[in-house]
Coordinates of C-alpha atoms in Angstrom, one line a residue:
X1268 CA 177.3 4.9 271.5
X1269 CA 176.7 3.2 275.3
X1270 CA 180.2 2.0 274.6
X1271 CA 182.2 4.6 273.6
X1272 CA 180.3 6.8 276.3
X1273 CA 181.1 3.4 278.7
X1274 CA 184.8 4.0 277.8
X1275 CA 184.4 7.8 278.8
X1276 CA 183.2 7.3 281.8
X1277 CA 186.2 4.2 283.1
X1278 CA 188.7 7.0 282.4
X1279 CA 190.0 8.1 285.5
X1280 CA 191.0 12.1 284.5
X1281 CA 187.7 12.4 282.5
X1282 CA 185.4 11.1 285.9
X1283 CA 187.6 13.8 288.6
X1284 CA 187.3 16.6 285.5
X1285 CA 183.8 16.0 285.6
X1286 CA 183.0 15.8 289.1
X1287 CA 184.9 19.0 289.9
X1288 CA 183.3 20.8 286.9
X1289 CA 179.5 19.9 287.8
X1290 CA 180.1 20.1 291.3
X1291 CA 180.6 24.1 290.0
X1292 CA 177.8 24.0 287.9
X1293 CA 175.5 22.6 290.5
X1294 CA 176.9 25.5 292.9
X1295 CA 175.3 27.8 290.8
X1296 CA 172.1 26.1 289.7
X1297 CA 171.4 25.4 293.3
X1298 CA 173.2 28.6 295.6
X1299 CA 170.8 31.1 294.2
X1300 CA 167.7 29.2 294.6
X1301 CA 168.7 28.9 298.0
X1302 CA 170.2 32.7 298.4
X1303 CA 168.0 34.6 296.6
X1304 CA 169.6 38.1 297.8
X1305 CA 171.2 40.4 295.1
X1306 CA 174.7 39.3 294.4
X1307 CA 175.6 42.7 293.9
X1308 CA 174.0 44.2 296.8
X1309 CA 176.1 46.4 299.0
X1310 CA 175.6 44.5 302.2
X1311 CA 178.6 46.4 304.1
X1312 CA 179.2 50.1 304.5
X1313 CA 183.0 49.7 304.2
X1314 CA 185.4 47.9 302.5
X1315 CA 187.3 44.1 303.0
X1316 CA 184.5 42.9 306.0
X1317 CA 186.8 39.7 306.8
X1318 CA 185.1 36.3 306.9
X1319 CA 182.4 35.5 310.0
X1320 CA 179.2 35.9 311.1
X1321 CA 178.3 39.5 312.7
X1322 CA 175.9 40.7 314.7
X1323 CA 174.0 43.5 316.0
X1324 CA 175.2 45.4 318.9
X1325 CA 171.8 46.8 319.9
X1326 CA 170.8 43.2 320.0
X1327 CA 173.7 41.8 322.2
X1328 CA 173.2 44.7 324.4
X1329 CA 169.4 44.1 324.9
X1330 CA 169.3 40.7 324.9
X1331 CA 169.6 37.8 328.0
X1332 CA 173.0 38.2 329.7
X1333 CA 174.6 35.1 331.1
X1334 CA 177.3 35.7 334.4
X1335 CA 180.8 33.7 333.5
X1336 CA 183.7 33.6 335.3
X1337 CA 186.0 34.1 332.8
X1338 CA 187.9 37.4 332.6
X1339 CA 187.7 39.3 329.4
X1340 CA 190.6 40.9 330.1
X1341 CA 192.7 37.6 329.6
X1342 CA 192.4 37.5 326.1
X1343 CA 194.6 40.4 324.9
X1344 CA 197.1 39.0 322.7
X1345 CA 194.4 37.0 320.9
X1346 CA 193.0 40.6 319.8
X1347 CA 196.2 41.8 318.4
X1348 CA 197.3 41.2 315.2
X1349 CA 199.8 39.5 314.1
X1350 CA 201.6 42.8 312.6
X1351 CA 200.7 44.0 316.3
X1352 CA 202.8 41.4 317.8
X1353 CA 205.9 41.9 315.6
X1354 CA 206.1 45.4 316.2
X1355 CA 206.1 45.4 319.6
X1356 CA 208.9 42.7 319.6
X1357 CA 210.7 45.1 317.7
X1358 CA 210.1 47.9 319.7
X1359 CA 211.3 45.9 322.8
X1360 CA 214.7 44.7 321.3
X1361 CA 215.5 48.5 319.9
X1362 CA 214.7 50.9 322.2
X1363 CA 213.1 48.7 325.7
X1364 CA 216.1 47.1 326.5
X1365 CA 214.9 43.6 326.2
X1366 CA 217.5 40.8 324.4
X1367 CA 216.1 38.7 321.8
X1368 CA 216.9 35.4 323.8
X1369 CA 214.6 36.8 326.8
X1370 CA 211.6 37.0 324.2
X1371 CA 209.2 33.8 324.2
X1372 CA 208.0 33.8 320.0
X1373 CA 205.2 31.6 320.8
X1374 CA 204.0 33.5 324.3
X1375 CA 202.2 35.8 323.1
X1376 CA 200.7 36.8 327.0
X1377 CA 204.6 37.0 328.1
X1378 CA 205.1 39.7 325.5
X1379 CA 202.1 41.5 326.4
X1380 CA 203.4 41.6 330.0
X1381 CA 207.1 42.7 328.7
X1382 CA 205.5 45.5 326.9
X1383 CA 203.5 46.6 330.1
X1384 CA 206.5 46.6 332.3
X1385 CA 208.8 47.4 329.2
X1386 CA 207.2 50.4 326.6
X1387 CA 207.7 54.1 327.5
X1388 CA 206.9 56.6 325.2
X1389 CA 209.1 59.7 326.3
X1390 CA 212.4 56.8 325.5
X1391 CA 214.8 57.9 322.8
X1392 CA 213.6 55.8 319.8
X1393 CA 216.8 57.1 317.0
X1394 CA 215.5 56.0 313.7
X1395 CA 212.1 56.2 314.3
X1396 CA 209.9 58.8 312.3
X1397 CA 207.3 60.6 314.0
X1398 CA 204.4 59.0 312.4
X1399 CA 206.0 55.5 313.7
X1400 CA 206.7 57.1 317.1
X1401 CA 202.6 57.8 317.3
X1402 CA 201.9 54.4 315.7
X1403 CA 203.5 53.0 318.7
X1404 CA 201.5 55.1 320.9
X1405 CA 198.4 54.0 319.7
X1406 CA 198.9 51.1 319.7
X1407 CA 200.1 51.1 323.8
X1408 CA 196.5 52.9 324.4
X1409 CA 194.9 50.0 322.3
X1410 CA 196.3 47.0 325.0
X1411 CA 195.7 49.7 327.7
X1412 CA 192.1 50.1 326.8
X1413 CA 191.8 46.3 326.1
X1414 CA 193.0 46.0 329.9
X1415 CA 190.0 47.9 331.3
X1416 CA 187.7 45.5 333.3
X1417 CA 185.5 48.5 334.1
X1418 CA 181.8 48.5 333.2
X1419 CA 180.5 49.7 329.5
X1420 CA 177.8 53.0 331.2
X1421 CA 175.1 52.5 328.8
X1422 CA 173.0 56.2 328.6
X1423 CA 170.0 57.0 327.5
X1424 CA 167.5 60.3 327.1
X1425 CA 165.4 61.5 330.2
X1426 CA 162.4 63.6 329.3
X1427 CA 165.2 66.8 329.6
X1428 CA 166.4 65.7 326.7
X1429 CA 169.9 65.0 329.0
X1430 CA 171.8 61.7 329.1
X1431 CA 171.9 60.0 332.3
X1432 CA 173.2 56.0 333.2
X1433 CA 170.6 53.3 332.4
X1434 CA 172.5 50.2 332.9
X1435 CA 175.9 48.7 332.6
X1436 CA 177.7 45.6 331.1
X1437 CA 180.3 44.1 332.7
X1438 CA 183.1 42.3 331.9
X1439 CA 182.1 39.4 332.9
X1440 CA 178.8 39.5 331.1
X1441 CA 178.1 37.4 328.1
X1442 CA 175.3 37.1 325.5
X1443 CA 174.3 33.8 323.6
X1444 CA 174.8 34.2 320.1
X1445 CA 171.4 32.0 319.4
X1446 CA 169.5 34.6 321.4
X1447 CA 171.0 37.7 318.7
X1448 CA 168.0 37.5 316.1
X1449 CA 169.7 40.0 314.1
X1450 CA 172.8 38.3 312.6
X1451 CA 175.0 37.7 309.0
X1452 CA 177.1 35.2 308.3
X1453 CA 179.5 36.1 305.2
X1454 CA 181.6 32.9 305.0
X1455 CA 184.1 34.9 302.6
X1456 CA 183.5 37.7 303.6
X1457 CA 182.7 41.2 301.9
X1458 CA 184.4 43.0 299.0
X1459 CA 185.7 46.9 298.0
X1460 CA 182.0 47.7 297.7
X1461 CA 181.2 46.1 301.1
X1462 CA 179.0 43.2 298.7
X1463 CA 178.8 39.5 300.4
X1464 CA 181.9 37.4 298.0
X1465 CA 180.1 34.4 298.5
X1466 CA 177.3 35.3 296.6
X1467 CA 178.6 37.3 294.1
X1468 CA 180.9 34.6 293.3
X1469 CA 178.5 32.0 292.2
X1470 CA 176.6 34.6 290.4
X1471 CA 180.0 35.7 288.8
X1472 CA 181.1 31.8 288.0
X1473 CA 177.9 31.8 286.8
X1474 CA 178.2 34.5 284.5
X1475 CA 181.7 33.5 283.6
X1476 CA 180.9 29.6 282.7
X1477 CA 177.7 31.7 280.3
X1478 CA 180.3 33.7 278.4
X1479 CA 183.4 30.6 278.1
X1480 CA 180.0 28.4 276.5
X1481 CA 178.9 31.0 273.8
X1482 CA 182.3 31.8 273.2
X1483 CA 183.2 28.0 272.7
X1484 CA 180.1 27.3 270.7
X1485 CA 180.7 30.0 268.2
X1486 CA 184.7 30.0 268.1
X1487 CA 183.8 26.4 267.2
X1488 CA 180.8 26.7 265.0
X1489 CA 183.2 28.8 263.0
X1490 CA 186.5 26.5 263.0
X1491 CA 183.9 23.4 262.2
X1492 CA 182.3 25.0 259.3
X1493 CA 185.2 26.6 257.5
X1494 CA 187.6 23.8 258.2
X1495 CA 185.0 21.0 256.7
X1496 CA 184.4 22.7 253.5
X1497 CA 187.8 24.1 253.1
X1498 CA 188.8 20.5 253.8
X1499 CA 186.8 18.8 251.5
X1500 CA 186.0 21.3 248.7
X1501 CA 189.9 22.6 248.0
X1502 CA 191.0 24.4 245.1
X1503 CA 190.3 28.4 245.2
X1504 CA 188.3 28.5 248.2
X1505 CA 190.6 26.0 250.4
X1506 CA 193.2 28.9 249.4
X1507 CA 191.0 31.7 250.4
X1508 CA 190.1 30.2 253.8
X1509 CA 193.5 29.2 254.4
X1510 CA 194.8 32.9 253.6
X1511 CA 191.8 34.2 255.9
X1512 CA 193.1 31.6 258.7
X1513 CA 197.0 32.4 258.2
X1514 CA 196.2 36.1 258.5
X1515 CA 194.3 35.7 261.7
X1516 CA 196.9 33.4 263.2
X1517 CA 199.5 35.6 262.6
X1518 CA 197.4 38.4 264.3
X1519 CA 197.7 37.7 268.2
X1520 CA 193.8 36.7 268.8
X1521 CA 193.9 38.3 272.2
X1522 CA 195.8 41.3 271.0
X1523 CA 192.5 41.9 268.3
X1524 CA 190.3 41.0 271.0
X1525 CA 191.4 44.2 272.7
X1526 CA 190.6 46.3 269.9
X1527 CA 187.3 45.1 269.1
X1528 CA 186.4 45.7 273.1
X1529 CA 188.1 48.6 273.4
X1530 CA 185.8 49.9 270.4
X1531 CA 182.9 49.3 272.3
X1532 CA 181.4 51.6 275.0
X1533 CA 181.5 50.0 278.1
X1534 CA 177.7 50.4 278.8
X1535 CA 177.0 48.5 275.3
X1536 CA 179.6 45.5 276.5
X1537 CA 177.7 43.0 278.0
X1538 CA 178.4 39.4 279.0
X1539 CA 177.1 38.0 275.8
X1540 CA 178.9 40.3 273.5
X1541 CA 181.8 40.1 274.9
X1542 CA 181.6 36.6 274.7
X1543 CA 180.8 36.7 271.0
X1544 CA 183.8 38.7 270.5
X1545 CA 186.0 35.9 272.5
X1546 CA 184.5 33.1 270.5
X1547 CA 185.2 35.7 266.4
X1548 CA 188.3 35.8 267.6
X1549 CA 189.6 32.3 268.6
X1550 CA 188.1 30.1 265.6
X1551 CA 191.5 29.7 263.9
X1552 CA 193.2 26.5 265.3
X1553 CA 189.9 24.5 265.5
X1554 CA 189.8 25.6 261.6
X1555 CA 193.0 25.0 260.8
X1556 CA 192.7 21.1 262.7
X1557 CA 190.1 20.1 261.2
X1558 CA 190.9 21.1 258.3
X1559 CA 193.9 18.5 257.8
X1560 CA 191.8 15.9 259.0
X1561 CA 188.9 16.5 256.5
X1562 CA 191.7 16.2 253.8
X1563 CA 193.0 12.7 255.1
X1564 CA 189.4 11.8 255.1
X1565 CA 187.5 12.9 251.4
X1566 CA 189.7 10.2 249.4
X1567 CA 188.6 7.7 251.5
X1568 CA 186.0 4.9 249.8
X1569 CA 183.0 5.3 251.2
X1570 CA 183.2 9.1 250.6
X1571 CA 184.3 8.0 247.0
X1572 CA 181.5 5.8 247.6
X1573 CA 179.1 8.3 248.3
X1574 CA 180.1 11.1 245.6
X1575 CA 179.3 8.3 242.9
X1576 CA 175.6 7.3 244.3
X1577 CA 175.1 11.1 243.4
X1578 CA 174.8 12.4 247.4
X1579 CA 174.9 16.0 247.8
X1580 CA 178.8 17.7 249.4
X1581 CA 176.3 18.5 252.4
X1582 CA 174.8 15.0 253.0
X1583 CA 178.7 13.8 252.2
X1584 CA 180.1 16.4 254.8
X1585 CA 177.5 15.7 257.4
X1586 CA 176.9 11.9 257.2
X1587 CA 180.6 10.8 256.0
X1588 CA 183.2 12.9 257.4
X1589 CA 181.5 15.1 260.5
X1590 CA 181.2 11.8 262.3
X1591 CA 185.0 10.9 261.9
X1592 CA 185.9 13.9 263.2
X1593 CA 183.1 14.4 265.9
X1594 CA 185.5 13.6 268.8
X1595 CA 188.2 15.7 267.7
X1596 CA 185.2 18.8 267.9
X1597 CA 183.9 18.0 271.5
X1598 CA 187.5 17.9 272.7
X1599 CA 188.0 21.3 270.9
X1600 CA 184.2 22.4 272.5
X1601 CA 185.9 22.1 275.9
X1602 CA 189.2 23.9 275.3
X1603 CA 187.3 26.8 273.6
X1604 CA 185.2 27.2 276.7
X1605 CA 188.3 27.1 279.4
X1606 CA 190.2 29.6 276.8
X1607 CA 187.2 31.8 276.4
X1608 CA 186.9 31.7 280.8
X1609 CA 190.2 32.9 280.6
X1610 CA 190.3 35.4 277.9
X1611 CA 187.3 37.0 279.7
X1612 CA 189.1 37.1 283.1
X1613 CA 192.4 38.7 281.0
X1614 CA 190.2 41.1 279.2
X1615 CA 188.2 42.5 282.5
X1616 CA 191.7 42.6 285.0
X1617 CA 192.8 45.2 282.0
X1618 CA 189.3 47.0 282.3
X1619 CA 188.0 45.8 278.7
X1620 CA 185.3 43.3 280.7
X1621 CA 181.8 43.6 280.8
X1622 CA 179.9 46.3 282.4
X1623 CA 180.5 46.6 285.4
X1624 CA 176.7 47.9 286.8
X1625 CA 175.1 44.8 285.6
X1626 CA 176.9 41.6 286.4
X1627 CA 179.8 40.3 287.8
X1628 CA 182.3 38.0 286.4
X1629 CA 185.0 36.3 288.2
X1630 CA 187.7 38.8 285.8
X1631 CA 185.4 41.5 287.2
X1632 CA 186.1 40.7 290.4
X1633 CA 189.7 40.3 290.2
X1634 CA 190.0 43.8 289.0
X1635 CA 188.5 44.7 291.5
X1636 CA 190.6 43.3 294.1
X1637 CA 193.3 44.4 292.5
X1638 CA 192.2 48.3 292.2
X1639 CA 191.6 48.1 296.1
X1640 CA 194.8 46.5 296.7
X1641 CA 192.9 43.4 298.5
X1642 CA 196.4 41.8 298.2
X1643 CA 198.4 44.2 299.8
X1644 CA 195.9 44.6 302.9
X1645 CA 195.9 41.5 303.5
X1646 CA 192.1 40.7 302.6
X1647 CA 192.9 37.6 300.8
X1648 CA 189.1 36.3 300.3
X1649 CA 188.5 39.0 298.0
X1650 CA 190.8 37.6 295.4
X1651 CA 192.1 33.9 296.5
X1652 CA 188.8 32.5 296.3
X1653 CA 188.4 33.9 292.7
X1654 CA 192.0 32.6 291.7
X1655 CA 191.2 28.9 292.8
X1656 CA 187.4 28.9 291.0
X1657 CA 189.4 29.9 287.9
X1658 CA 192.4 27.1 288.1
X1659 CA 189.4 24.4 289.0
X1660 CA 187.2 25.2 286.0
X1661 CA 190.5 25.3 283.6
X1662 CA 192.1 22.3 285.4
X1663 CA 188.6 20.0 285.2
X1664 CA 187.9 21.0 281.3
X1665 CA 191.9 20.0 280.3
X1666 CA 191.4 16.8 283.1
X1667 CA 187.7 16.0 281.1
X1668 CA 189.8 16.9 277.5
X1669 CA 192.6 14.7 278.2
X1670 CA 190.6 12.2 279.3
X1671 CA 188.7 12.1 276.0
X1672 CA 192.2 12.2 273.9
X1673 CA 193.0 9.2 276.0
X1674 CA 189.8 7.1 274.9
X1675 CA 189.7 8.2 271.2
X1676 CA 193.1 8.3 270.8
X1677 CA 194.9 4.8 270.4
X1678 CA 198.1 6.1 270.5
X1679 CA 197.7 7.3 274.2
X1680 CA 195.4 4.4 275.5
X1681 CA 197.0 2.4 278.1

């Protein structure tokens, strides 16, 4: 045992499949004990909050203010977007009279200034629609208003119940973000339902790693059991297995795992039934594998061996042929759980996942993206993040798999 598990470990794809996958599983042990807020909380009263850390305005505003001389006002073009930008180079070349070749791409404070000197709304702008003419005109009283250096009036209520001037902020005035007691840091940001990613994440990787495990346990529970004794009993019930087997491998598995969810109500389908579903539904090609080795194996002479010093099939099975084949199911363990990840993910992006009130998988929250357009706005940490949890967790199980296949099979060693 210390030196087949020795070989394991000197296999180079096993070790960085391994690494990567309990670095995940660590993550979600350890991020909740640390962040012990609701995942599904909704932090944000809006949609897409983009990554960084935010914090009160009351508090900047009554908090210490520190005098620099460094204009505000200079840092125009780093508040525009980069959408921003191209239209106003487009409006430029079209209808302000500016050439291409006069137009610095990576001068970003030139453009503003070509814009200023350049942009007049009453121009004849042919082509344009009128809800792009008005775009362009709120956008000009955007870099106009960003151009004010003129003090913020802070108001407050005198005992007439009228608002009169308090105090003022300059331009000039700037407020330590240590001294802001009041502050959030959402490193990815916050989804559709204004919830922290971060957290929900782990809590959905969580969830999702939970559902590929019980579906892998019982998809290969099932192929284990039916494929030893069809294997090594034959005859009638070898045929009856196989036909079962046959029958469910010519049925898609994913296309019956739709109509067993879709069966369900969506308030009954939790995490755990749908990953007992996953794991019914996928049993066949673990079945069907160990199945043929089983055969190769019962002729052999210490099963002969053991069927004449009157041993039970179950003592044979278990202490004669589950051992021979015992690598071959662990490898299998570890596909079933990266197919049953992904079979949850495809099941919730087509709405068939969980519910959706209780828990979050990483599916879950792809469907969400997606039904908010994240991907077409722009707000790429509502969905990217997801993708690249998903291709580590499949990419370290195969990794770990084929490392195994490399160590027990002499075929592949090197």
């Amino acid at each position: 045992m210390k030196n087949t598990l020795r070989n394991i470990f000197h296999s180079p794809r096993f070790v960085v499949g391994f690494v990567i996958f309990m670095a995940i599983l660590l993550t979600t042990i350890i991020y909740p004990l640390v962040v012990t807020a609701n995942p599904l909380a909704m932090i944000g009263q809006g949609n897409f909050f983009k990554p960084g850390t935010y914090v009160s305005v009351k508090d900047t505003v009554t908090s210490k203010t520190y005098t620099l001389n460094i204009e505000a006002v200079s840092n125009i073009a780093d508040q525009l977007t980069d959408a921003n930008k191209e239209d106003m180079r487009t409006w430029l070349v079209k209808y302000g009279g500016v050439s291409q070749e006069d137009m610095d791409a990576a001068d970003d404070d030139e453009l503003v200034e070509l814009w200023l000197e350049n942009y007049d709304s009453s121009v004849t702008q042919s082509g344009l629609t009128s809800s792009a003419k008005k775009a362009y005109v709120r956008l000009n009283d955007t870099i106009l208003s960003l151009m004010d250096d003129s003090d913020v009036i802070i108001a407050s209520e005198n005992e007439d119940g009228e608002l009169e001037e308090s105090d003022s902020i300059s331009t000039k005035e700037y407020v330590n973000v240590s001294d802001v007691t009041n502050k959030k840091t959402f490193l990815l940001g916050t989804d559709n339902f204004g919830r922290d990613v971060l957290t929900e994440m782990v809590n959905a990787t969580a969830t999702s790693l939970r559902i590929g495990l019980i579906a892998g346990l019982v998809a290969t529970l099932i192929g284990l059991s039916l494929g030893l004794l069809s294997g090594y009993v034959g005859g009638t019930f070898d045929n009856i297995i196989v036909f079962i087997t046959n029958l469910f491998t010519v049925i898609p598995s994913f296309v019956l795992l739709i109509l067993i969810t879709y069966s369900v109500n969506q308030s009954a389908r939790g995490a755990t039934l749908i990953a007992v579903v996953i794991g019914l539904t996928s049993w066949t090609w673990t079945c069907r594998s160990v199945r043929s080795q089983v055969i190769s194996l019962r002729n052999r002479d210490h099963v002969n061996l053991s069927k004449l010093s009157g041993h039970s099939m179950f003592r044979i099975v278990v202490t004669d042929i589950l051992p021979y084949v015992a690598s071959y199911v662990v490898m299998a363990l570890i596909l079933q759980i990266s197919s049953g990840i992904l079979s949850e993910a495809q099941l919730s992006m087509l709405g068939l996942g969980p519910s959706t009130s209780t828990t979050a998988t990483l599916g879950l929250m792809m469907n969400w993206a997606t039904a908010y357009s994240a991907h077409l706005n722009g707000s790429w940490w509502a969905y990217f993040p997801v993708v690249l949890t998903i291709t580590l967790i499949s990419f370290s199980l195969n990794l770990m798999n084929t490392g195994l296949d490399q160590v027990f099979n002499p075929q592949l060693r090197d």
